[in-house]
Amino acid sequence: MPAGPDPTINGLRFVVTAGGTREPIDPVRFIGNRSSGKMGNALAAAALRQGARVTLVTAAPAPAAQPGLDIVAVETAAEMHAAVRAALADASVLIMAAAVADWRPREVAGNKLKKGADTLTIELVPTVDILRALRDDGAAKDVFVVGFAAETEHVIDNARAKLDAKDLDLIVVNDVSREGIGMGADDNEVTVIDRDGTVRAIARAPKSDVADAIVRIIASRVR
Ligand code: CTP
Protein backbone atom coordinates (compact mmCIF):
# COMPACT_ATOMS: atom_id res chain seq x y z
CA MET A 1 0.00 0.00 0.00
CA PRO A 2 1.68 3.28 -1.04
CA ALA A 3 2.11 5.71 1.81
CA GLY A 4 0.88 9.30 1.60
CA PRO A 5 2.64 12.33 3.11
CA ASP A 6 3.33 12.01 6.83
CA PRO A 7 3.02 15.30 8.76
CA THR A 8 5.79 14.22 11.15
CA ILE A 9 8.49 14.17 8.48
CA ASN A 10 6.98 16.62 6.00
CA GLY A 11 9.81 18.94 4.88
CA LEU A 12 12.51 17.23 6.98
CA ARG A 13 15.74 16.33 5.17
CA PHE A 14 16.70 12.66 4.95
CA VAL A 15 20.19 11.66 3.87
CA VAL A 16 20.08 8.20 2.31
CA THR A 17 23.10 6.23 1.07
CA ALA A 18 22.88 3.56 -1.60
CA GLY A 19 24.99 1.13 -3.57
CA GLY A 20 28.33 -0.50 -2.97
CA THR A 21 31.45 1.64 -2.78
CA ARG A 22 34.23 0.91 -5.26
CA GLU A 23 37.79 1.05 -4.03
CA PRO A 24 40.27 1.54 -6.91
CA ILE A 25 43.19 -0.79 -7.60
CA ASP A 26 44.37 0.94 -10.78
CA PRO A 27 42.71 3.19 -13.40
CA VAL A 28 40.47 0.35 -14.67
CA ARG A 29 39.97 -2.01 -11.70
CA PHE A 30 38.34 -1.76 -8.33
CA ILE A 31 37.24 -3.84 -5.34
CA GLY A 32 33.46 -3.83 -5.18
CA ASN A 33 30.49 -5.77 -3.84
CA ARG A 34 27.11 -7.06 -5.00
CA SER A 35 24.99 -4.17 -3.74
CA SER A 36 22.65 -2.89 -6.48
CA GLY A 37 21.48 0.31 -4.78
CA LYS A 38 17.83 -0.83 -5.07
CA MET A 39 17.09 -0.70 -1.32
CA GLY A 40 18.65 2.76 -0.89
CA ASN A 41 16.79 4.06 -3.95
CA ALA A 42 13.54 2.57 -2.61
CA LEU A 43 14.12 4.27 0.76
CA ALA A 44 14.81 7.62 -0.93
CA ALA A 45 11.61 7.26 -2.97
CA ALA A 46 9.59 6.26 0.12
CA ALA A 47 10.87 9.25 2.11
CA LEU A 48 9.95 11.56 -0.79
CA ARG A 49 6.46 10.00 -1.02
CA GLN A 50 6.00 10.59 2.69
CA GLY A 51 6.89 14.27 2.31
CA ALA A 52 10.60 14.47 3.21
CA ARG A 53 13.35 16.15 1.19
CA VAL A 54 16.10 13.70 0.34
CA THR A 55 19.81 13.82 -0.37
CA LEU A 56 20.76 10.50 -1.96
CA VAL A 57 24.49 9.80 -1.72
CA THR A 58 24.98 6.93 -4.09
CA ALA A 59 27.70 4.66 -5.42
CA ALA A 60 25.16 3.01 -7.77
CA PRO A 61 23.64 4.39 -10.99
CA ALA A 62 21.46 7.34 -9.97
CA PRO A 63 17.65 7.22 -10.26
CA ALA A 64 15.76 9.75 -12.40
CA ALA A 65 15.67 13.33 -11.13
CA GLN A 66 12.54 14.36 -9.24
CA PRO A 67 11.44 17.33 -7.13
CA GLY A 68 12.83 17.24 -3.60
CA LEU A 69 15.64 14.83 -4.50
CA ASP A 70 19.31 15.88 -4.50
CA ILE A 71 21.70 13.26 -5.85
CA VAL A 72 25.40 13.12 -4.96
CA ALA A 73 27.37 10.50 -6.91
CA VAL A 74 30.36 8.97 -5.12
CA GLU A 75 32.71 6.10 -5.69
CA THR A 76 34.77 5.30 -2.60
CA ALA A 77 34.04 5.01 1.12
CA ALA A 78 36.11 8.16 1.72
CA GLU A 79 34.04 10.10 -0.84
CA MET A 80 30.80 8.78 0.66
CA HIS A 81 31.96 9.85 4.12
CA ALA A 82 32.71 13.41 2.95
CA ALA A 83 29.43 13.71 1.02
CA VAL A 84 27.29 12.40 3.89
CA ARG A 85 29.07 14.63 6.39
CA ALA A 86 28.37 17.71 4.24
CA ALA A 87 24.74 16.71 3.65
CA LEU A 88 24.06 16.19 7.36
CA ALA A 89 24.38 19.92 8.09
CA ASP A 90 20.62 20.45 7.64
CA ALA A 91 19.39 16.86 7.98
CA SER A 92 17.18 15.16 10.56
CA VAL A 93 17.59 11.53 9.51
CA LEU A 94 20.45 9.47 8.09
CA ILE A 95 19.74 6.06 6.55
CA MET A 96 22.98 4.20 5.76
CA ALA A 97 21.71 1.57 3.34
CA ALA A 98 24.96 1.53 1.34
CA ALA A 99 27.27 -1.46 1.39
CA VAL A 100 30.46 0.36 2.27
CA ALA A 101 33.67 -1.51 1.49
CA ASP A 102 35.51 -2.42 4.68
CA TRP A 103 38.90 -2.55 2.92
CA ARG A 104 40.69 -0.61 0.22
CA PRO A 105 44.03 -1.11 -1.55
CA ARG A 106 46.80 0.73 0.31
CA GLU A 107 48.29 1.93 -3.00
CA VAL A 108 46.34 2.86 -6.12
CA ALA A 109 48.50 2.15 -9.20
CA GLY A 110 48.76 5.16 -11.51
CA ASN A 111 48.93 2.93 -14.57
CA LYS A 112 47.02 -0.23 -15.46
CA LEU A 113 48.65 -3.24 -13.81
CA LYS A 114 50.10 -5.57 -16.42
CA LYS A 115 49.89 -9.34 -16.28
CA GLY A 116 53.14 -11.29 -16.30
CA ALA A 117 53.96 -12.34 -12.78
CA ASP A 118 52.62 -15.67 -11.42
CA THR A 119 50.88 -14.01 -8.50
CA LEU A 120 49.77 -10.53 -7.57
CA THR A 121 49.45 -9.38 -3.97
CA ILE A 122 47.37 -6.32 -3.16
CA GLU A 123 47.73 -4.99 0.36
CA LEU A 124 44.42 -3.84 1.84
CA VAL A 125 43.90 -1.36 4.66
CA PRO A 126 40.62 -0.57 6.47
CA THR A 127 38.32 2.13 5.09
CA VAL A 128 36.72 4.70 7.37
CA ASP A 129 33.71 3.36 9.32
CA ILE A 130 31.38 6.14 8.21
CA LEU A 131 28.70 5.67 10.88
CA ARG A 132 31.20 5.53 13.69
CA ALA A 133 33.19 8.51 12.39
CA LEU A 134 30.04 10.66 12.11
CA ARG A 135 29.04 9.81 15.68
CA ASP A 136 32.57 10.35 17.01
CA ASP A 137 33.07 13.80 15.47
CA GLY A 138 29.59 15.04 16.38
CA ALA A 139 28.41 15.46 12.76
CA ALA A 140 25.42 13.18 13.48
CA LYS A 141 24.73 14.57 16.95
CA ASP A 142 21.13 15.66 16.44
CA VAL A 143 20.39 13.24 13.62
CA PHE A 144 18.22 10.09 13.89
CA VAL A 145 20.67 7.48 12.60
CA VAL A 146 19.55 4.26 10.92
CA GLY A 147 22.09 1.58 10.06
CA PHE A 148 21.74 -1.58 8.01
CA ALA A 149 23.25 -4.91 8.93
CA ALA A 150 23.99 -7.61 6.39
CA GLU A 151 24.31 -10.83 8.35
CA THR A 152 24.50 -14.52 7.54
CA GLU A 153 24.37 -16.03 11.05
CA HIS A 154 23.23 -15.06 14.57
CA VAL A 155 21.33 -12.40 12.69
CA ILE A 156 19.49 -10.66 15.54
CA ASP A 157 22.31 -10.89 18.10
CA ASN A 158 24.89 -9.56 15.64
CA ALA A 159 22.58 -6.71 14.64
CA ARG A 160 21.97 -5.73 18.26
CA ALA A 161 25.72 -5.67 18.86
CA LYS A 162 26.16 -3.46 15.76
CA LEU A 163 23.42 -1.07 16.95
CA ASP A 164 25.30 -0.64 20.24
CA ALA A 165 28.79 -0.47 18.72
CA LYS A 166 27.79 2.20 16.19
CA ASP A 167 25.46 4.05 18.59
CA LEU A 168 22.49 3.81 16.21
CA ASP A 169 18.86 4.75 16.83
CA LEU A 170 17.57 1.93 14.65
CA ILE A 171 19.06 -0.97 12.73
CA VAL A 172 17.54 -2.77 9.75
CA VAL A 173 18.74 -6.33 9.43
CA ASN A 174 19.02 -8.31 6.21
CA ASP A 175 19.71 -12.03 6.33
CA VAL A 176 21.91 -12.12 3.23
CA SER A 177 22.28 -15.90 3.32
CA ARG A 178 18.72 -16.30 1.98
CA GLU A 179 17.80 -16.60 -1.71
CA GLY A 180 15.57 -14.04 -3.42
CA ILE A 181 15.82 -11.27 -0.84
CA GLY A 182 18.38 -8.63 0.04
CA MET A 183 21.41 -7.75 -2.07
CA GLY A 184 20.60 -7.38 -5.76
CA ALA A 185 17.06 -8.82 -5.39
CA ASP A 186 13.78 -6.97 -6.02
CA ASP A 187 12.25 -8.20 -2.75
CA ASN A 188 13.40 -7.85 0.79
CA GLU A 189 12.38 -9.13 4.20
CA VAL A 190 13.94 -7.38 7.17
CA THR A 191 13.88 -7.09 10.91
CA VAL A 192 13.98 -3.63 12.46
CA ILE A 193 15.51 -3.26 15.91
CA ASP A 194 15.14 -0.17 18.03
CA ARG A 195 17.57 1.24 20.55
CA ASP A 196 15.06 0.30 23.30
CA GLY A 197 15.10 -3.33 22.13
CA THR A 198 11.80 -3.38 20.21
CA VAL A 199 12.03 -5.93 17.38
CA ARG A 200 9.69 -5.67 14.37
CA ALA A 201 9.58 -8.08 11.43
CA ILE A 202 8.69 -6.69 8.00
CA ALA A 203 7.41 -9.55 5.83
CA ARG A 204 8.83 -10.34 2.39
CA ALA A 205 7.61 -7.77 -0.12
CA PRO A 206 8.91 -5.63 -3.01
CA LYS A 207 11.63 -3.28 -1.78
CA SER A 208 9.37 -0.23 -2.29
CA ASP A 209 6.82 -1.64 0.21
CA VAL A 210 9.54 -2.60 2.68
CA ALA A 211 10.98 0.92 2.32
CA ASP A 212 7.57 2.51 3.01
CA ALA A 213 7.28 0.42 6.18
CA ILE A 214 10.80 1.39 7.33
CA VAL A 215 10.16 5.11 6.71
CA ARG A 216 6.86 4.87 8.63
CA ILE A 217 8.74 3.39 11.60
CA ILE A 218 11.32 6.20 11.37
CA ALA A 219 8.53 8.81 11.19
CA SER A 220 6.97 7.36 14.34
CA ARG A 221 10.29 7.89 16.16
CA VAL A 222 11.33 11.33 14.87
CA ARG A 223 9.70 14.03 16.88
N1 CTP B 1 29.10 1.05 7.37
C1 CTP B 1 29.77 2.25 7.44
N2 CTP B 1 31.11 2.31 7.14
C2 CTP B 1 31.79 1.19 6.80
C3 CTP B 1 31.11 -0.08 6.76
C4 CTP B 1 29.76 -0.10 7.05
O1 CTP B 1 29.16 3.28 7.78
N3 CTP B 1 33.09 1.28 6.52
C5 CTP B 1 27.66 1.01 7.70
C6 CTP B 1 26.78 0.36 6.65
O2 CTP B 1 26.30 1.31 5.71
C7 CTP B 1 25.65 -0.20 7.49
C8 CTP B 1 26.33 -0.54 8.81
O3 CTP B 1 27.53 0.23 8.85
O4 CTP B 1 24.64 0.75 7.73
C9 CTP B 1 26.67 -1.98 9.01
O5 CTP B 1 27.34 -2.49 7.87
P1 CTP B 1 27.83 -4.00 7.83
O6 CTP B 1 28.60 -4.20 6.55
O7 CTP B 1 26.71 -4.94 8.15
O8 CTP B 1 28.79 -4.03 9.08
P2 CTP B 1 30.29 -3.73 9.29
O9 CTP B 1 30.42 -2.56 10.21
O10 CTP B 1 31.01 -3.63 7.99
O11 CTP B 1 30.75 -5.03 10.10
P3 CTP B 1 30.98 -6.54 9.59
O12 CTP B 1 31.28 -6.46 8.11
O13 CTP B 1 32.12 -6.98 10.42
O14 CTP B 1 29.71 -7.30 9.89
Coordinates of C-alpha atoms and ligand atoms in Angstrom, one line a residue:
M1 CA 0.0 0.0 0.0
P2 CA 1.7 3.3 -1.0
A3 CA 2.1 5.7 1.8
G4 CA 0.9 9.3 1.6
P5 CA 2.6 12.3 3.1
D6 CA 3.3 12.0 6.8
P7 CA 3.0 15.3 8.8
T8 CA 5.8 14.2 11.2
I9 CA 8.5 14.2 8.5
N10 CA 7.0 16.6 6.0
G11 CA 9.8 18.9 4.9
L12 CA 12.5 17.2 7.0
R13 CA 15.7 16.3 5.2
F14 CA 16.7 12.7 5.0
V15 CA 20.2 11.7 3.9
V16 CA 20.1 8.2 2.3
T17 CA 23.1 6.2 1.1
A18 CA 22.9 3.6 -1.6
G19 CA 25.0 1.1 -3.6
G20 CA 28.3 -0.5 -3.0
T21 CA 31.4 1.6 -2.8
R22 CA 34.2 0.9 -5.3
E23 CA 37.8 1.1 -4.0
P24 CA 40.3 1.5 -6.9
I25 CA 43.2 -0.8 -7.6
D26 CA 44.4 0.9 -10.8
P27 CA 42.7 3.2 -13.4
V28 CA 40.5 0.3 -14.7
R29 CA 40.0 -2.0 -11.7
F30 CA 38.3 -1.8 -8.3
I31 CA 37.2 -3.8 -5.3
G32 CA 33.5 -3.8 -5.2
N33 CA 30.5 -5.8 -3.8
R34 CA 27.1 -7.1 -5.0
S35 CA 25.0 -4.2 -3.7
S36 CA 22.6 -2.9 -6.5
G37 CA 21.5 0.3 -4.8
K38 CA 17.8 -0.8 -5.1
M39 CA 17.1 -0.7 -1.3
G40 CA 18.7 2.8 -0.9
N41 CA 16.8 4.1 -3.9
A42 CA 13.5 2.6 -2.6
L43 CA 14.1 4.3 0.8
A44 CA 14.8 7.6 -0.9
A45 CA 11.6 7.3 -3.0
A46 CA 9.6 6.3 0.1
A47 CA 10.9 9.2 2.1
L48 CA 10.0 11.6 -0.8
R49 CA 6.5 10.0 -1.0
Q50 CA 6.0 10.6 2.7
G51 CA 6.9 14.3 2.3
A52 CA 10.6 14.5 3.2
R53 CA 13.3 16.1 1.2
V54 CA 16.1 13.7 0.3
T55 CA 19.8 13.8 -0.4
L56 CA 20.8 10.5 -2.0
V57 CA 24.5 9.8 -1.7
T58 CA 25.0 6.9 -4.1
A59 CA 27.7 4.7 -5.4
A60 CA 25.2 3.0 -7.8
P61 CA 23.6 4.4 -11.0
A62 CA 21.5 7.3 -10.0
P63 CA 17.7 7.2 -10.3
A64 CA 15.8 9.8 -12.4
A65 CA 15.7 13.3 -11.1
Q66 CA 12.5 14.4 -9.2
P67 CA 11.4 17.3 -7.1
G68 CA 12.8 17.2 -3.6
L69 CA 15.6 14.8 -4.5
D70 CA 19.3 15.9 -4.5
I71 CA 21.7 13.3 -5.8
V72 CA 25.4 13.1 -5.0
A73 CA 27.4 10.5 -6.9
V74 CA 30.4 9.0 -5.1
E75 CA 32.7 6.1 -5.7
T76 CA 34.8 5.3 -2.6
A77 CA 34.0 5.0 1.1
A78 CA 36.1 8.2 1.7
E79 CA 34.0 10.1 -0.8
M80 CA 30.8 8.8 0.7
H81 CA 32.0 9.9 4.1
A82 CA 32.7 13.4 2.9
A83 CA 29.4 13.7 1.0
V84 CA 27.3 12.4 3.9
R85 CA 29.1 14.6 6.4
A86 CA 28.4 17.7 4.2
A87 CA 24.7 16.7 3.7
L88 CA 24.1 16.2 7.4
A89 CA 24.4 19.9 8.1
D90 CA 20.6 20.4 7.6
A91 CA 19.4 16.9 8.0
S92 CA 17.2 15.2 10.6
V93 CA 17.6 11.5 9.5
L94 CA 20.5 9.5 8.1
I95 CA 19.7 6.1 6.6
M96 CA 23.0 4.2 5.8
A97 CA 21.7 1.6 3.3
A98 CA 25.0 1.5 1.3
A99 CA 27.3 -1.5 1.4
V100 CA 30.5 0.4 2.3
A101 CA 33.7 -1.5 1.5
D102 CA 35.5 -2.4 4.7
W103 CA 38.9 -2.5 2.9
R104 CA 40.7 -0.6 0.2
P105 CA 44.0 -1.1 -1.5
R106 CA 46.8 0.7 0.3
E107 CA 48.3 1.9 -3.0
V108 CA 46.3 2.9 -6.1
A109 CA 48.5 2.2 -9.2
G110 CA 48.8 5.2 -11.5
N111 CA 48.9 2.9 -14.6
K112 CA 47.0 -0.2 -15.5
L113 CA 48.7 -3.2 -13.8
K114 CA 50.1 -5.6 -16.4
K115 CA 49.9 -9.3 -16.3
G116 CA 53.1 -11.3 -16.3
A117 CA 54.0 -12.3 -12.8
D118 CA 52.6 -15.7 -11.4
T119 CA 50.9 -14.0 -8.5
L120 CA 49.8 -10.5 -7.6
T121 CA 49.4 -9.4 -4.0
I122 CA 47.4 -6.3 -3.2
E123 CA 47.7 -5.0 0.4
L124 CA 44.4 -3.8 1.8
V125 CA 43.9 -1.4 4.7
P126 CA 40.6 -0.6 6.5
T127 CA 38.3 2.1 5.1
V128 CA 36.7 4.7 7.4
D129 CA 33.7 3.4 9.3
I130 CA 31.4 6.1 8.2
L131 CA 28.7 5.7 10.9
R132 CA 31.2 5.5 13.7
A133 CA 33.2 8.5 12.4
L134 CA 30.0 10.7 12.1
R135 CA 29.0 9.8 15.7
D136 CA 32.6 10.4 17.0
D137 CA 33.1 13.8 15.5
G138 CA 29.6 15.0 16.4
A139 CA 28.4 15.5 12.8
A140 CA 25.4 13.2 13.5
K141 CA 24.7 14.6 17.0
D142 CA 21.1 15.7 16.4
V143 CA 20.4 13.2 13.6
F144 CA 18.2 10.1 13.9
V145 CA 20.7 7.5 12.6
V146 CA 19.5 4.3 10.9
G147 CA 22.1 1.6 10.1
F148 CA 21.7 -1.6 8.0
A149 CA 23.3 -4.9 8.9
A150 CA 24.0 -7.6 6.4
E151 CA 24.3 -10.8 8.4
T152 CA 24.5 -14.5 7.5
E153 CA 24.4 -16.0 11.1
H154 CA 23.2 -15.1 14.6
V155 CA 21.3 -12.4 12.7
I156 CA 19.5 -10.7 15.5
D157 CA 22.3 -10.9 18.1
N158 CA 24.9 -9.6 15.6
A159 CA 22.6 -6.7 14.6
R160 CA 22.0 -5.7 18.3
A161 CA 25.7 -5.7 18.9
K162 CA 26.2 -3.5 15.8
L163 CA 23.4 -1.1 16.9
D164 CA 25.3 -0.6 20.2
A165 CA 28.8 -0.5 18.7
K166 CA 27.8 2.2 16.2
D167 CA 25.5 4.1 18.6
L168 CA 22.5 3.8 16.2
D169 CA 18.9 4.8 16.8
L170 CA 17.6 1.9 14.6
I171 CA 19.1 -1.0 12.7
V172 CA 17.5 -2.8 9.8
V173 CA 18.7 -6.3 9.4
N174 CA 19.0 -8.3 6.2
D175 CA 19.7 -12.0 6.3
V176 CA 21.9 -12.1 3.2
S177 CA 22.3 -15.9 3.3
R178 CA 18.7 -16.3 2.0
E179 CA 17.8 -16.6 -1.7
G180 CA 15.6 -14.0 -3.4
I181 CA 15.8 -11.3 -0.8
G182 CA 18.4 -8.6 0.0
M183 CA 21.4 -7.8 -2.1
G184 CA 20.6 -7.4 -5.8
A185 CA 17.1 -8.8 -5.4
D186 CA 13.8 -7.0 -6.0
D187 CA 12.2 -8.2 -2.8
N188 CA 13.4 -7.8 0.8
E189 CA 12.4 -9.1 4.2
V190 CA 13.9 -7.4 7.2
T191 CA 13.9 -7.1 10.9
V192 CA 14.0 -3.6 12.5
I193 CA 15.5 -3.3 15.9
D194 CA 15.1 -0.2 18.0
R195 CA 17.6 1.2 20.5
D196 CA 15.1 0.3 23.3
G197 CA 15.1 -3.3 22.1
T198 CA 11.8 -3.4 20.2
V199 CA 12.0 -5.9 17.4
R200 CA 9.7 -5.7 14.4
A201 CA 9.6 -8.1 11.4
I202 CA 8.7 -6.7 8.0
A203 CA 7.4 -9.6 5.8
R204 CA 8.8 -10.3 2.4
A205 CA 7.6 -7.8 -0.1
P206 CA 8.9 -5.6 -3.0
K207 CA 11.6 -3.3 -1.8
S208 CA 9.4 -0.2 -2.3
D209 CA 6.8 -1.6 0.2
V210 CA 9.5 -2.6 2.7
A211 CA 11.0 0.9 2.3
D212 CA 7.6 2.5 3.0
A213 CA 7.3 0.4 6.2
I214 CA 10.8 1.4 7.3
V215 CA 10.2 5.1 6.7
R216 CA 6.9 4.9 8.6
I217 CA 8.7 3.4 11.6
I218 CA 11.3 6.2 11.4
A219 CA 8.5 8.8 11.2
S220 CA 7.0 7.4 14.3
R221 CA 10.3 7.9 16.2
V222 CA 11.3 11.3 14.9
R223 CA 9.7 14.0 16.9
Ligands
CTP1 N1 29.1 1.0 7.4 C1 29.8 2.3 7.4 N2 31.1 2.3 7.1 C2 31.8 1.2 6.8 C3 31.1 -0.1 6.8 C4 29.8 -0.1 7.0 O1 29.2 3.3 7.8 N3 33.1 1.3 6.5 C5 27.7 1.0 7.7 C6 26.8 0.4 6.6 O2 26.3 1.3 5.7 C7 25.6 -0.2 7.5 C8 26.3 -0.5 8.8 O3 27.5 0.2 8.8 O4 24.6 0.7 7.7 C9 26.7 -2.0 9.0 O5 27.3 -2.5 7.9 P1 27.8 -4.0 7.8 O6 28.6 -4.2 6.6 O7 26.7 -4.9 8.2 O8 28.8 -4.0 9.1 P2 30.3 -3.7 9.3 O9 30.4 -2.6 10.2 O10 31.0 -3.6 8.0 O11 30.7 -5.0 10.1 P3 31.0 -6.5 9.6 O12 31.3 -6.5 8.1 O13 32.1 -7.0 10.4 O14 29.7 -7.3 9.9

